[in-house]
PDB file of C-alpha atoms in Angstrom:
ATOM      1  CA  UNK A  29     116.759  88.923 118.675  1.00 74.00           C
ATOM      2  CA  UNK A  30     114.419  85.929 117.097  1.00 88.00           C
ATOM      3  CA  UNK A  31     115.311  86.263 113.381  1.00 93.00           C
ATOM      4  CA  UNK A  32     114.352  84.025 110.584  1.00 94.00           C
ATOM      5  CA  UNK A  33     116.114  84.343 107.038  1.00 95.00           C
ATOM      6  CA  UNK A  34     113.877  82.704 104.155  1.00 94.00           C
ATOM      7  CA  UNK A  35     115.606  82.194 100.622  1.00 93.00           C
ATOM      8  CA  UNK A  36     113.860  81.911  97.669  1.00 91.00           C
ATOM      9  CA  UNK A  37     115.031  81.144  94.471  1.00 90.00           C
ATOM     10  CA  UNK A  38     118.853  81.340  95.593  1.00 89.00           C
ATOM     11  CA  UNK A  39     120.835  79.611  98.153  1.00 90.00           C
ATOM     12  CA  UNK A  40     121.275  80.582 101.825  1.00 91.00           C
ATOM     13  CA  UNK A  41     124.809  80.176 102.324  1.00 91.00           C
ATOM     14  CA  UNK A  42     126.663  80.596 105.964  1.00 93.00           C
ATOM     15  CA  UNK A  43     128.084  84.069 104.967  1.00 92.00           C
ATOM     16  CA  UNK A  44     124.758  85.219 103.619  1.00 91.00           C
ATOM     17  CA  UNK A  45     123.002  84.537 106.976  1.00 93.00           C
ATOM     18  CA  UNK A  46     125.822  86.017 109.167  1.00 94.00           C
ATOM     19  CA  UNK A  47     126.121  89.229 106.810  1.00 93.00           C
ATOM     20  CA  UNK A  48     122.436  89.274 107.353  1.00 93.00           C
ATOM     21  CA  UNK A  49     122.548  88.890 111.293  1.00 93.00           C
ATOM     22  CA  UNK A  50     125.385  91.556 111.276  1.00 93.00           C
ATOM     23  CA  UNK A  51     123.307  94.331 109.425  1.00 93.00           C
ATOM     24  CA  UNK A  52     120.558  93.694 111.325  1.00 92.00           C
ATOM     25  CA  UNK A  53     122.204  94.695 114.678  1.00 91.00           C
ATOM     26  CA  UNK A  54     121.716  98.124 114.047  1.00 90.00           C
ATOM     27  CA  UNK A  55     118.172  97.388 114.443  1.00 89.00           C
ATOM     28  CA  UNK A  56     118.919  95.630 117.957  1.00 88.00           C
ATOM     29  CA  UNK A  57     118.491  99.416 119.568  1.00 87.00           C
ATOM     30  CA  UNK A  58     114.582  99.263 118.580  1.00 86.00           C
ATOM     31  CA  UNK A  59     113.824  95.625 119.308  1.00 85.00           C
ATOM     32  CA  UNK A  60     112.099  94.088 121.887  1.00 84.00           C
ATOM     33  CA  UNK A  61     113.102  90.312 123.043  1.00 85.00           C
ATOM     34  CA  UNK A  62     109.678  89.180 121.750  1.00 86.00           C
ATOM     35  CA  UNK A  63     109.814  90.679 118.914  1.00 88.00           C
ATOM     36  CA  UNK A  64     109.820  88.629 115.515  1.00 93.00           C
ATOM     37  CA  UNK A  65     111.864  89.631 112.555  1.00 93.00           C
ATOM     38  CA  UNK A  66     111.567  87.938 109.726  1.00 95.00           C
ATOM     39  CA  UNK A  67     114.053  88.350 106.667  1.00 95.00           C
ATOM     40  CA  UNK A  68     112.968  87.253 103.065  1.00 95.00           C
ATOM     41  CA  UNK A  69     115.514  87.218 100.045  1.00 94.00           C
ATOM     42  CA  UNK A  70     114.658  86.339  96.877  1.00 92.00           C
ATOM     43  CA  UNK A  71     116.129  86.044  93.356  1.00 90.00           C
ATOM     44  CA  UNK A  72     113.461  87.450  90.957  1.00 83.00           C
ATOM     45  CA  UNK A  73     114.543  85.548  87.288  1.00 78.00           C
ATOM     46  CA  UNK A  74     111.338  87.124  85.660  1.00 72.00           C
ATOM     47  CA  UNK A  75     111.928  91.141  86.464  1.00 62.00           C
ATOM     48  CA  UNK A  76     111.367  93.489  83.681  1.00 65.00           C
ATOM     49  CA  UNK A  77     114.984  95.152  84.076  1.00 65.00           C
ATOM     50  CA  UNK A  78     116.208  91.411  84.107  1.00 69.00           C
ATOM     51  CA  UNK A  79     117.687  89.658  87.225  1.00 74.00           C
ATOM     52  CA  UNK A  80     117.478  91.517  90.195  1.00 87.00           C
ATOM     53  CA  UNK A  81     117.064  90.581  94.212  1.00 91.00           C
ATOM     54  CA  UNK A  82     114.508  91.496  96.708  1.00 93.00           C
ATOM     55  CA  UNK A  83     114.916  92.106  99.981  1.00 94.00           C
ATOM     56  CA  UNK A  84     111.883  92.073 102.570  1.00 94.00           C
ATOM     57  CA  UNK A  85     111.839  92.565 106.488  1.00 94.00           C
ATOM     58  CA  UNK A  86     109.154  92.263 108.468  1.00 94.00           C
ATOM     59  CA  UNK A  87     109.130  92.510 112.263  1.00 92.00           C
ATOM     60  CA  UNK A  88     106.165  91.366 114.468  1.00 89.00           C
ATOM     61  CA  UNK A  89     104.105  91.807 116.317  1.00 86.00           C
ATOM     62  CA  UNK A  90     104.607  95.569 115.798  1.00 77.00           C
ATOM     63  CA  UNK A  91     103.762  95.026 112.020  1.00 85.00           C
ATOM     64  CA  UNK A  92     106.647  96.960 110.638  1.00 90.00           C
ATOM     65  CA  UNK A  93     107.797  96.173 106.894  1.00 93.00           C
ATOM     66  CA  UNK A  94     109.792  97.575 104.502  1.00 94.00           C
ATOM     67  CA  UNK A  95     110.963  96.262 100.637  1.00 94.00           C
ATOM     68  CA  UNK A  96     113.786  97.051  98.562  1.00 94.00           C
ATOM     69  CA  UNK A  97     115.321  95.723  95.049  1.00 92.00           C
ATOM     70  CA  UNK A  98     118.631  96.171  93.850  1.00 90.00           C
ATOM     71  CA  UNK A  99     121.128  94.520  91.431  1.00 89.00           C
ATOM     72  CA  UNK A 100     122.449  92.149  94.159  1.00 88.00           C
ATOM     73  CA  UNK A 101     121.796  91.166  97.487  1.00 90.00           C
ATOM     74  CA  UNK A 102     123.885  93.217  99.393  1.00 91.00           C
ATOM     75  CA  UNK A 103     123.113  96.272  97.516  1.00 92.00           C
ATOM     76  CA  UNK A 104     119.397  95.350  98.237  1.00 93.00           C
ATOM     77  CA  UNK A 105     119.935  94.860 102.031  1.00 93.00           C
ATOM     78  CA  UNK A 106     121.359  97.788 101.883  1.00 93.00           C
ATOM     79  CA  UNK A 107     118.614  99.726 100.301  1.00 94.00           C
ATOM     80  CA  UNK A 108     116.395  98.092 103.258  1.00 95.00           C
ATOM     81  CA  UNK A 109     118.037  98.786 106.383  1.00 94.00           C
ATOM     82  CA  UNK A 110     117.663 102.685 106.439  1.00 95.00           C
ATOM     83  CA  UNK A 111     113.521 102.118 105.613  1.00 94.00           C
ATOM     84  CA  UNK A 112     112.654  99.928 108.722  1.00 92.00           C
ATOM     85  CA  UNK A 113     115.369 101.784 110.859  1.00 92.00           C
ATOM     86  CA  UNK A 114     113.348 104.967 109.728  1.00 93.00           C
ATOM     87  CA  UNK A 115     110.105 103.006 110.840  1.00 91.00           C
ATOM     88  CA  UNK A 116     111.175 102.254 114.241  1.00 90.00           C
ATOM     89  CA  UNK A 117     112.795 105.088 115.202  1.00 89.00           C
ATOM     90  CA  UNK A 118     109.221 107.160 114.258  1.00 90.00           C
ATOM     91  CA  UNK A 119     107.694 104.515 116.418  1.00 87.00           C
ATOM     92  CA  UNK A 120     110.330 104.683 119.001  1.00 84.00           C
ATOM     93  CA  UNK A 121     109.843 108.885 119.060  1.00 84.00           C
ATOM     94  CA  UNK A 122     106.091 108.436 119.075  1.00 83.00           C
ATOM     95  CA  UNK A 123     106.095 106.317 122.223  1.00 82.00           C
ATOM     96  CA  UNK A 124     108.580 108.565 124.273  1.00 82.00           C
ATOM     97  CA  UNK A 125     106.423 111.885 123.557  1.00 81.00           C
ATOM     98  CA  UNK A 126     103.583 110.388 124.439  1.00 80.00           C
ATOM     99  CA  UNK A 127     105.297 109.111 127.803  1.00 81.00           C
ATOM    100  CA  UNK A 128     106.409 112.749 128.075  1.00 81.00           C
ATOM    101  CA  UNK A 129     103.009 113.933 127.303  1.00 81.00           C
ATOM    102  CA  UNK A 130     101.378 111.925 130.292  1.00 82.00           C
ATOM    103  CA  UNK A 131     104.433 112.717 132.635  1.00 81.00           C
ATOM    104  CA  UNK A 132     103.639 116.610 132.291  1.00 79.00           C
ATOM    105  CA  UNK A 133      99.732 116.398 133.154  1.00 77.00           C
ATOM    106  CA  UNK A 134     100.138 114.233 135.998  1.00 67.00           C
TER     107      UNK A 134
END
C-alpha cells in the first residue's frame, strides 16, 4: 500500500502516522499495489463552530475521495473510514457483477 500522510496546520507526529497506517488497513482488502492513497489532515483555526480537524482521503488512480470533520483527529478519521470503505466496496460489487454478467452470456 503506497500511502502519503500530508499535515497541515498541525504536526505529524510518529503515533499520528502509525494510527493512520493502522486504520487504513481495513482498506488493504480493496486496494490494488498501484494504487495511490493519499491522506490529508488538517487543523482548521478559522471554522465557524471554532477549532475543528479535517480529514481527507483520496486514492488514485481510481479517483475515490471522501471528507470528514470532527472535534479531533481521531474522531475525524473515524468519521472517514466507513465513507471510502463504502466507496470501494460499491466499486468492488460493481466489478464482480459485471464479471458475472459476461461469465453467464459466454
Amino acid at each position: 500500500m503506497n500511502v502519503n500522510i500530508k499535515a497541515t496546520n498541525t504536526t505529524l507526529t510518529p503515533a499520528i502516522k502509525e494510527f493512520i497506517l493502522e486504520k487504513l488497513q481495513i482498506l488493504e482488502v480493496f486496494i490494488r499495489e498501484e494504487d495511490k492513497i493519499r491522506v490529508e489532515i488538517e487543523l482548521d483555526k478559522k471554522h465557524s463552530g471554532g477549532t475543528s480537524f479535517r480529514v481527507e482521503i483520496d486514492i488514485q488512480p481510481r479517483g475515490q475521495y471522501a471528507e470528514a470533520r470532527g472535534l479531533d483527529f481521531y474522531s475525524a478519521l473515524d468519521l472517514v473510514l466507513p465513507k471510502i470503505k463504502k466507496q470501494l466496496a460499491r466499486l468492488k460489487d460493481k466489478k464482480v457483477s459485471q464479471r458475472r454478467k459476461r461469465e453467464k452470456t459466454h
